[in-house]
mmCIF file of C-alpha atoms in Angstrom:
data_model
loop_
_atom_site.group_PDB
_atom_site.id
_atom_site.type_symbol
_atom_site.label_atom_id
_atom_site.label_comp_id
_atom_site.label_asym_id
_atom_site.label_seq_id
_atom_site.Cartn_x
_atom_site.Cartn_y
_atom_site.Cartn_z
ATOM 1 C CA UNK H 1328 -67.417 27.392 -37.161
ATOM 2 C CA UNK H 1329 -68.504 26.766 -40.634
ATOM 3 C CA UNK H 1330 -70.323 29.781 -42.689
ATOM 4 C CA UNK H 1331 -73.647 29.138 -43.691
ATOM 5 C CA UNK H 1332 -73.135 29.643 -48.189
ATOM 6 C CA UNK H 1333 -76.566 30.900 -48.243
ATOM 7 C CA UNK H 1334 -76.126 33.774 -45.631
ATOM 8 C CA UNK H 1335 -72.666 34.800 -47.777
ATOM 9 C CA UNK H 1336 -73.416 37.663 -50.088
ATOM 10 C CA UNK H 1337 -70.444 39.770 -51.979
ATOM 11 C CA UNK H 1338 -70.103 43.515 -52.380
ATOM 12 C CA UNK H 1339 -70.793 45.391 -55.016
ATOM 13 C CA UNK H 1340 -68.702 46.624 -57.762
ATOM 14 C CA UNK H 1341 -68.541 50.397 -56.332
ATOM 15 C CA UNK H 1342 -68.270 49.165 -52.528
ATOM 16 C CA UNK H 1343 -64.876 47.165 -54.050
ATOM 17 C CA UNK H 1344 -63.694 50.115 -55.418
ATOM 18 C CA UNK H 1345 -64.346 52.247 -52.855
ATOM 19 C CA UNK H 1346 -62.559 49.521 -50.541
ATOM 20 C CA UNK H 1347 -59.583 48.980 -52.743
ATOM 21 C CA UNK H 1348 -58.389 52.380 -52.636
ATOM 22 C CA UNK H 1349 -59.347 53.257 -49.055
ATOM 23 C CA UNK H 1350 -57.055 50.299 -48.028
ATOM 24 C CA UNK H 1351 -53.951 51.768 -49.523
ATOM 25 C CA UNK H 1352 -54.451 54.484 -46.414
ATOM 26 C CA UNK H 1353 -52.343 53.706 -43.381
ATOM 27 C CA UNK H 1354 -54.464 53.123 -40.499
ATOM 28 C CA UNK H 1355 -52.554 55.209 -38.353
ATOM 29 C CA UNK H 1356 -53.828 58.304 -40.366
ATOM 30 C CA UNK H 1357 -56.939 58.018 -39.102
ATOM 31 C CA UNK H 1358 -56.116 57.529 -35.500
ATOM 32 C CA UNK H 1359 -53.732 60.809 -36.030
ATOM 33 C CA UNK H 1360 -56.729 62.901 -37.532
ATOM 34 C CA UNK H 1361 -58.951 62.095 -34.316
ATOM 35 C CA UNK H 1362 -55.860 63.087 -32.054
ATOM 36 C CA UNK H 1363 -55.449 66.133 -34.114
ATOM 37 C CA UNK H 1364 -58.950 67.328 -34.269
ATOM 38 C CA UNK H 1365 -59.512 66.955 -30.281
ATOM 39 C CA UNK H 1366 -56.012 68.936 -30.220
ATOM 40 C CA UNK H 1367 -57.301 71.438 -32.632
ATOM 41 C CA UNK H 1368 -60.839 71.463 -30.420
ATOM 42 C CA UNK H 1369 -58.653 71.719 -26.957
ATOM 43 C CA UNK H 1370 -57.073 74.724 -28.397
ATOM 44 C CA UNK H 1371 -60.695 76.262 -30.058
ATOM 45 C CA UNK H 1372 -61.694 75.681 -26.300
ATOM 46 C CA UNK H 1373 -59.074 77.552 -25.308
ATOM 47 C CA UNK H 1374 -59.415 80.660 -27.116
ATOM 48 C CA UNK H 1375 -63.094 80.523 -26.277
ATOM 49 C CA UNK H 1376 -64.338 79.420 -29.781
ATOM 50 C CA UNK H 1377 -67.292 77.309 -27.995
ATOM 51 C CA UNK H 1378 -69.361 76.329 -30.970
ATOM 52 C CA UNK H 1379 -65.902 75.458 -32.860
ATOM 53 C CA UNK H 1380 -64.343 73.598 -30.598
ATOM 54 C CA UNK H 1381 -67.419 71.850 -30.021
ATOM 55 C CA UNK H 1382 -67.975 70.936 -33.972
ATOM 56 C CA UNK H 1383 -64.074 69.792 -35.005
ATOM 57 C CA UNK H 1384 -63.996 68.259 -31.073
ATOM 58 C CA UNK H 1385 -66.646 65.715 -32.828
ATOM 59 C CA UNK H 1386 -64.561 64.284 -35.543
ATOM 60 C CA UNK H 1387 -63.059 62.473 -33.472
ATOM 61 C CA UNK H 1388 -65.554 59.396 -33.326
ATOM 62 C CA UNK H 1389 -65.946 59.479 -37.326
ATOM 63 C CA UNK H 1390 -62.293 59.156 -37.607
ATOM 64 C CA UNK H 1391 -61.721 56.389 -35.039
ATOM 65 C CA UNK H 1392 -64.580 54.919 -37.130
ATOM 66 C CA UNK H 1393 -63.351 55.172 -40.012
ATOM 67 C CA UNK H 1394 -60.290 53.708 -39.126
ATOM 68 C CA UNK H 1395 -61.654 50.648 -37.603
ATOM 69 C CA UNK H 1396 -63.769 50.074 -41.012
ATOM 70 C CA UNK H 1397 -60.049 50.675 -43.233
ATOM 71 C CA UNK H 1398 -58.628 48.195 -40.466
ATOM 72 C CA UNK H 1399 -61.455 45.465 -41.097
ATOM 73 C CA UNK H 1400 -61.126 45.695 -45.123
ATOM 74 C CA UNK H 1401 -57.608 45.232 -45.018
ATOM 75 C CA UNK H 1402 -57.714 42.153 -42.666
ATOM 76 C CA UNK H 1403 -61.030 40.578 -44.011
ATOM 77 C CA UNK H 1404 -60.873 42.470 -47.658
ATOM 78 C CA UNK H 1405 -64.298 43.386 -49.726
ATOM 79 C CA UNK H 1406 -66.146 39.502 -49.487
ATOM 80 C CA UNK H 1407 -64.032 38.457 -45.771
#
């Protein structure tokens, strides 16, 4: 399917920069940091650190985010 030229638009110049260093992060990282925060949450939960282990157990979702956005650059870069 062809794209439409007059729905394209490009990024700006701080969204590229932003973009072009983010992508020089491994993807994995981001996956490991969600892992590691519901590990660090698990073990909050443990100790009986409610509150805590509530608050780090929900950076999980930002990271997996995060890391599907760093995924999308790389493969499509700043303008797809």
């Amino acid at each position: 399917m062809a794209k439409n030229k007059e729905n394209q638009h490009s990024e700006g110049p701080v969204a590229e920069a932003i973009e072009q260093q983010t992508s020089k992060i491994p993807s994995d990282l981001f996956l490991w940091a969600a892992l590691g925060s519901m590990g660090v949450s698990l073990a909050l939960k443990i100790q009986g650190e409610d509150t805590k282990a509530l608050f780090v157990g929900q950076w999980a979702a930002p990271f997996l985010i995060l890391g599907l956005y760093n995924k999308l650059v790389k493969l499509e870069g700043s303008n797809g």
